[in-house]
CSV table of C-alpha atoms in Angstrom, one decimal:
chain,number,residue,atom,x,y,z
A,576,MET,CA,-67.8,-33.6,-55.6
A,577,PRO,CA,-64.8,-35.3,-54.1
A,578,ARG,CA,-65.4,-37.0,-50.7
A,579,THR,CA,-63.0,-34.7,-48.8
A,580,ALA,CA,-64.8,-31.7,-50.2
A,581,SER,CA,-68.2,-33.1,-49.3
A,582,LYS,CA,-67.1,-33.6,-45.7
A,583,ARG,CA,-65.7,-30.1,-45.6
A,584,ALA,CA,-68.9,-28.6,-47.0
A,585,LYS,CA,-71.0,-30.6,-44.5
A,586,SER,CA,-68.8,-29.5,-41.7
A,587,ASN,CA,-69.0,-25.9,-42.7
A,588,SER,CA,-72.8,-25.9,-43.1
A,589,GLY,CA,-73.1,-27.2,-39.6
A,590,ASP,CA,-70.9,-24.6,-38.0
A,591,VAL,CA,-72.6,-22.1,-35.8
A,592,ALA,CA,-70.8,-18.7,-35.7
A,593,THR,CA,-69.9,-17.7,-32.2
A,594,PRO,CA,-69.0,-14.2,-31.2
A,595,THR,CA,-65.3,-13.5,-30.2
A,596,ALA,CA,-65.1,-13.4,-26.4
A,597,GLN,CA,-64.3,-9.9,-25.2
A,598,PRO,CA,-61.8,-9.5,-22.4
A,599,THR,CA,-63.5,-8.5,-19.2
A,600,ASN,CA,-62.3,-5.4,-17.4
A,601,LYS,CA,-60.9,-6.9,-14.2
A,602,ARG,CA,-59.2,-3.6,-13.1
A,603,ARG,CA,-59.9,-3.1,-9.5
A,604,GLN,CA,-61.6,0.2,-8.9
A,605,VAL,CA,-60.3,2.0,-5.8
A,606,LYS,CA,-62.3,5.1,-4.7
A,607,LEU,CA,-61.2,8.1,-2.7
A,608,ALA,CA,-61.0,7.1,1.0
A,609,GLU,CA,-63.9,8.3,3.1
A,610,ASP,CA,-61.4,10.0,5.5
A,611,ALA,CA,-59.3,11.5,2.8
A,612,ASP,CA,-60.2,15.1,3.6
A,613,ASP,CA,-59.3,14.6,7.3
A,614,VAL,CA,-56.1,12.7,6.5
A,615,LEU,CA,-54.9,15.2,3.9
A,616,ALA,CA,-55.9,18.4,5.7
A,617,LYS,CA,-52.3,19.1,7.0
A,618,CYS,CA,-50.8,18.0,3.7
A,619,ARG,CA,-52.9,20.6,1.9
A,620,MET,CA,-51.8,23.2,4.3
A,621,LEU,CA,-48.2,22.4,3.5
A,622,ARG,CA,-49.0,22.5,-0.2
A,623,ASP,CA,-50.7,25.9,0.1
A,624,SER,CA,-47.7,27.2,2.1
A,625,LEU,CA,-45.3,26.0,-0.6
A,626,ARG,CA,-47.3,27.7,-3.3
A,627,LYS,CA,-47.5,30.9,-1.4
A,628,LYS,CA,-43.8,30.9,-0.9
A,629,GLN,CA,-43.3,30.3,-4.7
A,630,MET,CA,-45.6,33.2,-5.5
A,631,ASP,CA,-43.8,35.5,-3.2
A,632,SER,CA,-40.5,34.4,-4.8
A,633,ALA,CA,-41.9,35.1,-8.2
A,634,LEU,CA,-42.9,38.6,-7.1
A,635,ASN,CA,-39.4,39.2,-5.8
A,636,ASP,CA,-37.9,38.0,-9.0
A,637,GLY,CA,-40.1,40.4,-11.0
A,638,PHE,CA,-39.1,43.2,-8.7
A,639,SER,CA,-35.4,42.4,-9.1
A,640,ASP,CA,-35.7,42.3,-12.9
A,641,ASP,CA,-37.4,45.7,-12.9
A,642,ASN,CA,-34.6,47.2,-10.9
A,643,ASP,CA,-31.8,45.6,-12.8
A,644,HIS,CA,-32.9,44.6,-16.3
A,645,ASP,CA,-29.3,43.9,-17.3
A,646,ALA,CA,-28.7,41.4,-14.5
A,647,GLY,CA,-28.8,38.4,-16.8
A,648,GLU,CA,-26.3,39.8,-19.3
A,649,PHE,CA,-22.8,38.5,-19.6
A,650,ASP,CA,-19.8,40.8,-20.2
A,651,ASP,CA,-18.2,39.3,-23.3
A,652,ASN,CA,-15.0,40.9,-22.4
A,653,ASP,CA,-14.8,39.0,-19.1
A,654,ASP,CA,-12.1,36.4,-19.6
A,655,ASP,CA,-13.4,34.3,-16.7
A,656,LEU,CA,-16.6,33.6,-18.6
A,657,ASP,CA,-15.1,32.3,-21.9
A,658,PHE,CA,-16.0,28.8,-23.0
A,659,ASP,CA,-12.5,27.2,-22.7
A,660,ASN,CA,-12.7,27.9,-18.9
A,661,HIS,CA,-15.7,25.6,-18.5
A,662,ILE,CA,-14.2,22.1,-18.9
A,663,THR,CA,-13.9,19.8,-15.9
A,664,ASP,CA,-11.3,17.3,-14.9
A,665,GLU,CA,-10.9,15.1,-11.8
A,666,ASP,CA,-7.2,14.6,-12.4
A,667,VAL,CA,-5.8,18.1,-12.6
A,668,GLY,CA,-3.7,17.5,-9.4
A,669,ASP,CA,-1.2,20.2,-8.7
A,670,GLU,CA,-2.2,22.3,-11.7
A,671,GLU,CA,-5.5,23.4,-10.1
A,672,ARG,CA,-5.7,27.2,-9.8
A,673,GLY,CA,-8.2,29.9,-9.4
A,674,ASN,CA,-7.4,32.2,-12.3
A,675,SER,CA,-7.6,32.0,-16.1
A,676,SER,CA,-4.3,31.8,-18.1
A,677,GLY,CA,-5.8,34.0,-20.8
A,678,LYS,CA,-4.6,31.7,-23.6
A,679,ALA,CA,-6.7,30.9,-26.7
A,680,LYS,CA,-9.9,32.6,-25.5
A,681,LEU,CA,-13.0,31.2,-27.0
A,682,THR,CA,-16.1,33.2,-27.7
A,683,SER,CA,-19.5,32.7,-29.4
A,684,GLN,CA,-22.1,35.2,-30.3
A,685,GLY,CA,-25.6,34.6,-28.8
A,686,LEU,CA,-24.5,31.3,-27.2
A,687,LYS,CA,-25.4,30.6,-23.5
A,688,LYS,CA,-22.4,30.2,-21.3
A,689,THR,CA,-21.7,28.4,-18.0
A,690,GLN,CA,-23.0,30.5,-15.2
A,691,GLN,CA,-20.4,31.9,-12.8
A,692,ILE,CA,-22.0,33.2,-9.6
A,693,ARG,CA,-20.2,35.1,-6.8
A,694,LEU,CA,-21.1,33.7,-3.4
A,695,SER,CA,-21.0,37.2,-1.9
A,696,GLU,CA,-23.8,38.2,-4.3
A,697,LEU,CA,-25.9,35.2,-3.1
A,698,LYS,CA,-25.4,36.2,0.6
A,699,LYS,CA,-26.4,39.8,-0.2
A,700,SER,CA,-29.5,38.5,-2.0
A,701,VAL,CA,-30.5,36.4,1.0
A,702,SER,CA,-30.0,39.2,3.5
A,703,ALA,CA,-32.1,41.5,1.2
A,704,GLY,CA,-34.9,38.9,1.2
A,705,ILE,CA,-34.4,37.8,-2.4
A,706,ASP,CA,-34.8,34.2,-3.3
A,707,PRO,CA,-31.3,32.6,-4.0
A,708,ALA,CA,-32.7,31.1,-7.1
A,709,ALA,CA,-33.4,34.6,-8.4
A,710,ALA,CA,-29.7,35.5,-7.8
A,711,GLN,CA,-28.7,32.3,-9.6
A,712,SER,CA,-30.9,32.9,-12.6
A,713,THR,CA,-29.1,36.2,-13.4
A,714,GLY,CA,-26.8,34.0,-15.4
A,715,GLY,CA,-23.6,35.3,-13.8
A,716,VAL,CA,-22.2,38.5,-12.6
A,717,PRO,CA,-20.3,41.3,-14.4
A,718,GLY,CA,-16.5,41.1,-15.0
A,719,GLY,CA,-13.9,41.5,-12.2
A,720,ILE,CA,-15.1,38.6,-10.1
A,721,VAL,CA,-13.5,38.8,-6.7
A,722,GLY,CA,-13.6,36.2,-4.0
A,723,LYS,CA,-15.1,32.7,-4.1
A,724,SER,CA,-17.5,31.9,-6.9
A,725,ILE,CA,-19.4,28.9,-8.3
A,726,VAL,CA,-19.9,27.5,-11.7
A,727,GLU,CA,-23.1,26.0,-13.0
A,728,VAL,CA,-24.5,25.0,-16.4
A,729,VAL,CA,-27.7,26.0,-18.2
A,730,GLU,CA,-30.2,24.3,-20.5
A,731,MET,CA,-29.3,24.4,-24.2
A,732,ASN,CA,-30.9,23.0,-27.3
A,733,SER,CA,-29.1,20.7,-29.7
A,734,THR,CA,-28.1,23.5,-32.1
A,735,GLU,CA,-26.5,25.5,-29.3
A,736,VAL,CA,-24.6,22.5,-28.0
A,737,MET,CA,-23.3,21.7,-31.5
A,738,GLU,CA,-22.1,25.3,-31.8
A,739,GLY,CA,-20.3,25.0,-28.5
A,740,ILE,CA,-18.5,21.8,-29.7
A,741,GLU,CA,-17.6,23.4,-33.0
A,742,ASN,CA,-16.2,26.4,-31.1
A,743,VAL,CA,-14.0,24.1,-29.0
A,744,ALA,CA,-12.8,22.4,-32.2
A,745,VAL,CA,-11.9,25.8,-33.7
A,746,MET,CA,-9.9,26.8,-30.6
A,747,ILE,CA,-8.0,23.5,-30.7
A,748,ALA,CA,-7.3,23.9,-34.4
A,749,ARG,CA,-5.9,27.4,-33.9
A,750,GLN,CA,-3.6,26.2,-31.1
A,751,VAL,CA,-2.3,23.4,-33.3
A,752,LEU,CA,-1.7,25.7,-36.3
A,753,ASN,CA,0.3,27.9,-34.0
A,754,LYS,CA,2.4,24.9,-33.2
A,755,GLN,CA,1.3,24.9,-29.5
A,756,GLY,CA,-0.2,21.4,-29.5
A,757,PHE,CA,-3.5,22.2,-27.6
A,758,GLN,CA,-4.5,22.8,-24.1
A,759,LEU,CA,-7.9,23.0,-22.4
A,760,GLU,CA,-8.5,25.0,-19.3
A,761,ILE,CA,-11.0,23.4,-17.0
A,762,PRO,CA,-12.9,24.0,-13.7
A,763,SER,CA,-11.8,21.1,-11.4
A,764,ARG,CA,-14.3,18.5,-10.4
A,765,ALA,CA,-12.1,17.2,-7.6
A,766,ALA,CA,-13.6,16.6,-4.2
A,767,SER,CA,-11.8,19.7,-2.9
A,768,ASN,CA,-13.8,21.9,-5.3
A,769,GLN,CA,-17.2,20.6,-4.3
A,770,ILE,CA,-19.0,23.3,-2.2
A,771,TYR,CA,-22.2,23.1,-0.2
A,772,VAL,CA,-23.8,26.6,-0.4
A,773,PRO,CA,-26.4,27.1,2.4
A,774,GLU,CA,-28.0,30.0,0.4
A,775,LEU,CA,-28.7,27.5,-2.4
A,776,ASP,CA,-29.1,24.5,-0.1
A,777,ARG,CA,-27.1,22.2,-2.5
A,778,ILE,CA,-23.7,21.1,-3.5
A,779,VAL,CA,-22.1,23.2,-6.4
A,780,LEU,CA,-18.9,23.3,-8.3
A,781,GLY,CA,-16.3,25.8,-7.0
A,782,GLU,CA,-13.9,28.1,-8.8
A,783,LYS,CA,-10.7,26.1,-8.9
A,784,ARG,CA,-9.3,25.4,-12.4
A,785,GLY,CA,-6.8,23.2,-14.0
A,786,THR,CA,-5.4,22.4,-17.5
A,787,ARG,CA,-5.5,19.4,-19.8
A,788,SER,CA,-2.6,19.5,-22.3
A,789,PHE,CA,-2.0,17.2,-25.2
A,790,LEU,CA,1.7,17.9,-25.0
A,791,ASN,CA,1.9,16.7,-21.4
A,792,VAL,CA,2.7,13.0,-21.2
A,793,LYS,CA,0.5,12.5,-18.2
A,794,GLU,CA,-2.5,14.3,-19.7
A,795,SER,CA,-2.2,13.5,-23.4
A,796,ARG,CA,-4.4,10.4,-23.3
A,797,LYS,CA,-7.1,12.2,-21.3
A,798,ALA,CA,-6.9,15.0,-23.9
A,799,ALA,CA,-7.3,12.5,-26.7
A,800,ILE,CA,-10.3,11.0,-25.1
A,801,THR,CA,-11.8,14.4,-24.6
A,802,THR,CA,-11.5,15.3,-28.3
A,803,ARG,CA,-12.8,11.8,-29.4
A,804,VAL,CA,-15.9,12.2,-27.1
A,805,LEU,CA,-16.5,15.7,-28.6
A,806,GLN,CA,-16.4,14.2,-32.1
A,807,LEU,CA,-18.9,11.4,-31.2
A,808,LEU,CA,-21.3,13.8,-29.4
A,809,HIS,CA,-21.4,16.1,-32.3
A,810,ALA,CA,-22.4,13.2,-34.6
A,811,VAL,CA,-25.2,12.1,-32.1
A,812,LEU,CA,-26.5,15.7,-31.9
A,813,LEU,CA,-26.4,16.0,-35.7
A,814,LYS,CA,-28.6,12.9,-36.0
A,815,ARG,CA,-31.0,14.2,-33.3
A,816,ILE,CA,-30.9,10.9,-31.5
A,817,HIS,CA,-30.1,9.7,-28.0
A,818,ILE,CA,-27.5,7.1,-27.0
A,819,THR,CA,-26.6,5.4,-23.7
A,820,LYS,CA,-23.3,5.8,-21.9
A,821,ARG,CA,-22.6,2.2,-22.7
A,822,ASP,CA,-23.1,2.9,-26.4
A,823,LEU,CA,-20.6,5.7,-26.2
A,824,PHE,CA,-18.0,3.5,-24.6
A,825,TYR,CA,-18.3,0.8,-27.3
A,826,THR,CA,-17.6,3.2,-30.1
A,827,ASP,CA,-13.9,3.3,-29.3
A,828,VAL,CA,-13.1,0.6,-26.7
A,829,LYS,CA,-9.4,0.6,-27.5
A,830,LEU,CA,-9.1,4.3,-26.6
A,831,PHE,CA,-11.4,4.4,-23.6
A,832,VAL,CA,-10.4,0.9,-22.2
A,833,ASP,CA,-12.8,1.3,-19.3
A,834,GLN,CA,-16.3,2.9,-19.3
A,835,SER,CA,-15.4,5.1,-16.3
A,836,GLU,CA,-13.0,7.0,-18.6
A,837,SER,CA,-15.6,8.0,-21.2
A,838,ASP,CA,-18.2,8.6,-18.4
A,839,GLY,CA,-15.9,11.0,-16.6
A,840,VAL,CA,-15.0,12.9,-19.8
A,841,LEU,CA,-18.7,13.2,-20.6
A,842,ASP,CA,-19.2,15.3,-17.5
A,843,ASP,CA,-16.1,17.3,-18.4
A,844,VAL,CA,-17.6,18.1,-21.8
A,845,ALA,CA,-20.9,19.2,-20.3
A,846,THR,CA,-19.1,21.8,-18.2
A,847,MET,CA,-16.9,22.8,-21.1
A,848,ILE,CA,-19.9,23.6,-23.3
A,849,GLY,CA,-21.9,24.9,-20.4
A,850,CYS,CA,-24.9,22.6,-20.8
A,851,THR,CA,-26.6,19.9,-18.7
A,852,ARG,CA,-25.4,16.3,-19.3
A,853,SER,CA,-28.9,15.4,-20.7
A,854,ASN,CA,-28.4,18.2,-23.4
A,855,LEU,CA,-25.6,16.0,-24.8
A,856,HIS,CA,-28.2,13.3,-25.7
A,857,VAL,CA,-26.3,10.7,-23.7
A,858,VAL,CA,-28.3,9.0,-21.0
A,859,ALA,CA,-28.1,6.2,-18.5
A,860,SER,CA,-30.4,3.2,-18.5
A,861,ASP,CA,-33.7,3.9,-16.9
A,862,LYS,CA,-34.1,2.8,-13.3
A,863,GLY,CA,-36.9,4.8,-11.6
A,864,LEU,CA,-40.6,4.1,-11.5
A,865,VAL,CA,-43.6,6.3,-11.2
A,866,VAL,CA,-47.3,5.5,-10.6
A,867,GLY,CA,-50.3,7.6,-9.5
A,868,ARG,CA,-52.2,10.7,-10.3
A,869,ILE,CA,-50.0,12.2,-13.1
A,870,SER,CA,-50.2,12.3,-16.9
A,871,PHE,CA,-48.0,13.7,-19.6
A,872,PHE,CA,-47.0,13.4,-23.2
A,873,GLU,CA,-43.8,11.6,-23.9
A,874,ASP,CA,-42.4,12.3,-27.3
A,875,GLY,CA,-46.0,12.7,-28.5
A,876,ASP,CA,-47.5,9.7,-26.8
A,877,PHE,CA,-50.0,10.2,-24.0
A,878,ILE,CA,-49.1,8.6,-20.7
A,879,ASP,CA,-51.5,8.2,-17.8
A,880,CYS,CA,-49.7,6.8,-14.8
A,881,THR,CA,-52.9,5.5,-13.2
A,882,LYS,CA,-53.3,3.1,-16.2
A,883,MET,CA,-49.8,1.7,-16.5
A,884,GLY,CA,-50.5,-1.6,-14.7
A,885,VAL,CA,-49.5,-2.5,-11.2
A,886,GLY,CA,-45.8,-1.7,-11.7
A,887,GLY,CA,-46.4,1.8,-13.0
A,888,LYS,CA,-44.3,3.6,-15.6
A,889,ALA,CA,-40.6,3.5,-16.0
A,890,ILE,CA,-39.2,7.1,-15.7
A,891,PRO,CA,-37.7,7.8,-19.1
A,892,PRO,CA,-34.1,9.0,-19.4
A,893,TYR,CA,-35.3,11.6,-22.0
A,894,ILE,CA,-36.8,14.0,-19.6
A,895,ASP,CA,-36.6,16.7,-22.3
A,896,LYS,CA,-39.2,14.8,-24.3
A,897,ILE,CA,-41.9,15.1,-21.5
A,898,GLU,CA,-44.5,17.8,-22.1
A,899,ASN,CA,-47.8,19.0,-20.8
A,900,ILE,CA,-47.6,17.5,-17.3
A,901,GLN,CA,-51.0,17.3,-15.6
A,902,SER,CA,-51.9,16.1,-12.1
A,903,ASP,CA,-54.6,16.4,-9.4
A,904,ALA,CA,-52.3,14.9,-6.7
A,905,GLU,CA,-52.1,16.4,-3.3
A,906,PHE,CA,-48.5,15.3,-2.7
A,907,ILE,CA,-45.6,13.2,-4.0
A,908,LEU,CA,-44.5,10.1,-2.1
A,909,LEU,CA,-40.8,9.5,-2.6
A,910,VAL,CA,-40.0,5.8,-1.7
A,911,GLU,CA,-36.5,4.4,-1.3
A,912,LYS,CA,-37.3,0.7,-1.7
A,913,GLU,CA,-39.0,-0.9,-4.7
A,914,ALA,CA,-40.8,-3.4,-2.4
A,915,ALA,CA,-42.6,-0.6,-0.5
A,916,TYR,CA,-43.4,1.1,-3.8
A,917,MET,CA,-45.0,-2.1,-5.2
A,918,ARG,CA,-47.1,-2.4,-2.0
A,919,MET,CA,-48.5,1.1,-2.6
A,920,ALA,CA,-48.9,0.5,-6.3
A,921,GLU,CA,-50.8,-2.8,-5.9
A,922,ASP,CA,-53.1,-1.3,-3.2
A,923,ARG,CA,-53.6,1.7,-5.4
A,924,PHE,CA,-52.9,4.0,-2.5
A,925,TYR,CA,-52.6,6.9,-4.9
A,926,ASN,CA,-56.4,6.7,-5.6
A,927,ARG,CA,-57.5,6.6,-2.0
A,928,TYR,CA,-55.3,9.5,-1.1
A,929,PRO,CA,-54.5,11.4,-4.4
A,930,CYS,CA,-50.7,11.3,-4.8
A,931,ILE,CA,-47.8,10.4,-7.1
A,932,VAL,CA,-45.5,7.6,-6.0
A,933,ILE,CA,-41.9,7.5,-7.1
A,934,THR,CA,-39.0,5.2,-6.5
A,935,ALA,CA,-35.4,5.0,-7.8
A,936,LYS,CA,-34.9,1.5,-6.3
A,937,GLY,CA,-32.3,2.7,-3.9
A,938,GLN,CA,-29.5,5.2,-4.8
A,939,PRO,CA,-31.2,7.7,-7.2
A,940,ASP,CA,-30.3,7.9,-10.9
A,941,VAL,CA,-30.0,11.1,-12.8
A,942,ALA,CA,-33.3,10.6,-14.7
A,943,THR,CA,-35.3,10.1,-11.5
A,944,ARG,CA,-33.8,13.1,-9.8
A,945,MET,CA,-34.4,15.3,-12.8
A,946,PHE,CA,-38.0,14.0,-13.2
A,947,LEU,CA,-38.7,14.7,-9.5
A,948,SER,CA,-37.2,18.2,-9.7
A,949,ARG,CA,-39.3,19.0,-12.7
A,950,ILE,CA,-42.7,17.8,-11.6
A,951,THR,CA,-42.2,19.4,-8.2
A,952,SER,CA,-41.4,22.7,-9.8
A,953,GLU,CA,-44.3,22.6,-12.2
A,954,LEU,CA,-47.0,21.1,-9.9
A,955,GLN,CA,-45.9,22.9,-6.7
A,956,ILE,CA,-46.9,20.1,-4.3
A,957,PRO,CA,-45.0,18.8,-1.3
A,958,VAL,CA,-42.6,15.8,-1.5
A,959,LEU,CA,-42.8,13.4,1.4
A,960,ALA,CA,-39.9,10.8,1.7
A,961,LEU,CA,-40.2,7.3,3.0
A,962,VAL,CA,-36.7,5.8,3.5
A,963,ASP,CA,-35.1,3.2,5.8
A,964,SER,CA,-34.3,4.2,9.3
A,965,ASP,CA,-30.5,4.0,8.8
A,966,PRO,CA,-27.7,6.4,7.8
A,967,TYR,CA,-27.9,5.3,4.2
A,968,GLY,CA,-31.5,6.2,3.9
A,969,LEU,CA,-30.6,9.7,4.9
A,970,LYS,CA,-27.7,9.8,2.5
A,971,ILE,CA,-30.1,8.9,-0.3
A,972,LEU,CA,-32.4,11.6,0.8
A,973,SER,CA,-29.6,14.1,0.8
A,974,VAL,CA,-28.8,13.3,-2.9
A,975,TYR,CA,-32.3,14.2,-3.8
A,976,MET,CA,-32.3,17.4,-1.8
A,977,SER,CA,-28.7,18.7,-2.1
A,978,GLY,CA,-27.2,16.8,-5.0
A,979,SER,CA,-24.2,14.6,-5.4
A,980,LYS,CA,-20.5,15.6,-5.9
A,981,ASN,CA,-20.2,13.9,-9.2
A,982,MET,CA,-23.0,16.0,-10.7
A,983,SER,CA,-22.4,19.2,-8.7
A,984,TYR,CA,-22.1,21.4,-11.8
A,985,ASP,CA,-25.7,20.5,-12.7
A,986,SER,CA,-27.3,20.5,-9.2
A,987,ALA,CA,-29.8,23.2,-10.2
A,988,SER,CA,-31.8,20.8,-12.4
A,989,LEU,CA,-31.2,17.7,-10.3
A,990,THR,CA,-32.1,18.8,-6.8
A,991,THR,CA,-35.5,19.1,-5.0
A,992,PRO,CA,-35.3,21.3,-1.9
A,993,ASN,CA,-37.7,21.1,1.0
A,994,ILE,CA,-38.4,17.4,0.9
A,995,LYS,CA,-40.0,16.3,4.1
A,996,TRP,CA,-38.8,13.3,6.0
A,997,LEU,CA,-42.0,11.3,6.6
A,998,GLY,CA,-40.6,8.0,7.7
A,999,LEU,CA,-39.3,5.6,8.7
A,1000,ARG,CA,-37.7,7.7,11.4
A,1001,PRO,CA,-35.7,6.4,14.5
A,1002,SER,CA,-38.4,7.8,16.8
A,1003,ASP,CA,-41.0,5.7,14.9
A,1004,LEU,CA,-39.5,2.5,16.2
A,1005,ASN,CA,-40.8,3.2,19.7
A,1006,LYS,CA,-43.8,5.3,18.7
A,1007,TYR,CA,-45.2,2.4,16.7
A,1008,ASP,CA,-43.9,-0.3,19.0
A,1009,LEU,CA,-41.8,-2.0,16.4
A,1010,PRO,CA,-41.0,-5.5,17.7
A,1011,ASP,CA,-37.4,-6.0,18.9
A,1012,GLN,CA,-36.8,-8.8,16.3
A,1013,CYS,CA,-37.5,-6.3,13.5
A,1014,ARG,CA,-34.9,-3.9,14.8
A,1015,LEU,CA,-31.4,-4.4,13.5
A,1016,SER,CA,-28.2,-3.6,15.3
A,1017,MET,CA,-26.1,-1.0,13.6
A,1018,THR,CA,-22.6,-2.0,12.5
A,1019,GLU,CA,-19.5,-0.1,13.3
A,1020,ASN,CA,-19.5,1.3,9.8
A,1021,ASP,CA,-23.2,2.4,10.3
A,1022,ILE,CA,-22.3,4.2,13.5
A,1023,LYS,CA,-19.3,5.9,11.9
A,1024,THR,CA,-21.5,7.0,8.9
A,1025,GLY,CA,-24.2,8.3,11.3
A,1026,LYS,CA,-21.6,10.4,13.2
A,1027,GLU,CA,-20.2,11.8,10.0
A,1028,LEU,CA,-23.8,12.8,8.9
A,1029,LEU,CA,-24.1,14.7,12.2
A,1030,GLN,CA,-21.4,17.0,10.9
A,1031,GLU,CA,-23.0,17.5,7.5
A,1032,ALA,CA,-24.4,21.0,6.8
A,1033,PHE,CA,-27.6,19.8,5.4
A,1034,ILE,CA,-28.3,17.8,8.6
A,1035,MET,CA,-27.1,20.5,11.0
A,1036,LYS,CA,-29.4,23.1,9.5
A,1037,ASN,CA,-32.4,21.0,10.6
A,1038,PRO,CA,-32.6,20.5,14.4
A,1039,GLN,CA,-35.3,17.9,14.1
A,1040,TRP,CA,-33.2,15.8,11.7
A,1041,MET,CA,-30.3,16.2,14.1
A,1042,LYS,CA,-32.4,14.9,17.0
A,1043,GLU,CA,-33.6,11.9,15.0
A,1044,LEU,CA,-30.0,11.0,13.9
A,1045,GLN,CA,-28.8,11.4,17.5
A,1046,ILE,CA,-31.5,8.9,18.6
A,1047,MET,CA,-30.2,6.4,15.9
A,1048,VAL,CA,-26.6,6.7,16.9
A,1049,LYS,CA,-27.4,6.5,20.6
A,1050,THR,CA,-29.6,3.5,20.4
A,1051,LYS,CA,-27.5,1.8,17.7
A,1052,GLN,CA,-30.7,0.5,16.1
A,1053,LYS,CA,-31.9,0.7,12.6
A,1054,ALA,CA,-34.9,-0.7,10.7
A,1055,GLU,CA,-36.1,-1.2,7.1
A,1056,ILE,CA,-39.4,0.1,5.8
A,1057,GLN,CA,-40.4,-3.6,5.3
A,1058,ALA,CA,-40.2,-4.1,9.1
A,1059,LEU,CA,-43.7,-2.5,9.2
A,1060,SER,CA,-45.0,-5.7,7.5
A,1061,SER,CA,-44.7,-7.4,10.9
A,1062,PHE,CA,-48.1,-5.7,11.7
A,1063,GLY,CA,-49.6,-7.0,8.5
A,1064,PHE,CA,-48.8,-6.9,4.8
A,1065,GLN,CA,-50.9,-3.9,4.1
A,1066,TYR,CA,-50.2,-2.1,7.4
A,1067,ILE,CA,-48.1,0.6,5.6
A,1068,THR,CA,-50.9,1.6,3.3
A,1069,GLU,CA,-53.9,1.1,5.6
A,1070,SER,CA,-52.5,2.4,8.9
A,1071,TYR,CA,-49.0,3.8,9.0
A,1072,LEU,CA,-49.2,6.3,6.1
A,1073,PRO,CA,-52.8,7.5,6.8
A,1074,ARG,CA,-51.8,8.2,10.4
A,1075,LYS,CA,-48.6,10.0,9.4
A,1076,LEU,CA,-50.5,12.2,7.0
A,1077,ARG,CA,-53.4,12.9,9.4
A,1078,GLU,CA,-50.9,14.0,12.1
A,1079,GLY,CA,-48.7,15.9,9.8
A,1080,ASP,CA,-45.9,13.9,11.2
A,1081,TRP,CA,-43.0,14.9,8.9
A,1082,ILE,CA,-39.9,17.0,9.5
């Protein structure tokens, strides 16, 4: 045997097999806090109150359906409800108007349409003790709409959305064949057409309309972008895939020039078809995070948010692929700042006091808003918000609760009403003796924003919020959530939040 082989054989014969080292489970186990029942008593009362209210609302809905089984039917002869009336445009300018021109009407059998709801009907529903959501869910009102009305979209599947796009294409083709060029009639998404409806407690799209004509020099480019986006969206839906808004922009950079152009038209198309923007299968990059006592299936994969590492799970932009949501949480903790979220995640606060912790890292994205709205609706547990004690913390909270003007047409699926303001509130600065060096002086712009918020309907309806904001403007002091770390790095999870929950100190 060759020398090298002999050495190898000798070496092999002397080897001792050692078992492969198994990784040890170093996951820190955090048990339910001993004072959990005491701390969560008032939170559970709030949860039970919300569930009772939901049950009463469901009973009212059933009663309403029994008395008016045709409430959800659309009158196909109502011109105001045709598809071509449900396109949006921010640049309609002087051509905004409140009535349909009646040109090139578009119809589709069995296809859901953009809801048009008369505000007077909502007010009558509220005065009669019917949940405004029930009035909204009727899918519109019969023909002959008189007075102010609002426009909202509905959930559609891929086939329905493709049919809607194809119907728009047919309408355009007919106009071109009639040598008319083509013209799209659209509800305006201009700021003047954004309405806050107290009965719904959110911002919605009003009834003003405008046109987008290919034969108009000022509008021809926008009309071309609209048809190109329709073409691209149909291809995406046909493949049953999702793309990002950035992907959409790069498909035709020469035409779009800037991403804001394609992004704006994307919202126009959603209202034209009458579907939510997520139904178009175009999403923004994920931004939000969730950790805690919730599990679900995401596109067939099981996700347990207590076992997703310290940082938790990124909230997916494909909310429609989430199914079978399960949770034993007592409440949802909505956190403005990622730093505060990470503190709670690392301390596993959600195991000591069963909850779900969510953050959008500042200004909320569409996916986080939609995710919060969905799990709140399904789980029926309260949402407690932890934001900075400054005007912008309240503005962020208002987006979660009442919606944003850019997405007013889809506010029904993006808003979460009845969020409770847990902290950090202006009154907390003195109540918890926050050191002066941790309090920041408000800038002139901060004070101006605070005074503007005092005139907002969503603030004025809540006297306690008004009082807190008045304290902020009067003292001209603000503070960040992280200022609580001056009492200790874990003060927020070990003292501040448990005390807040025990006292039921939310408004």
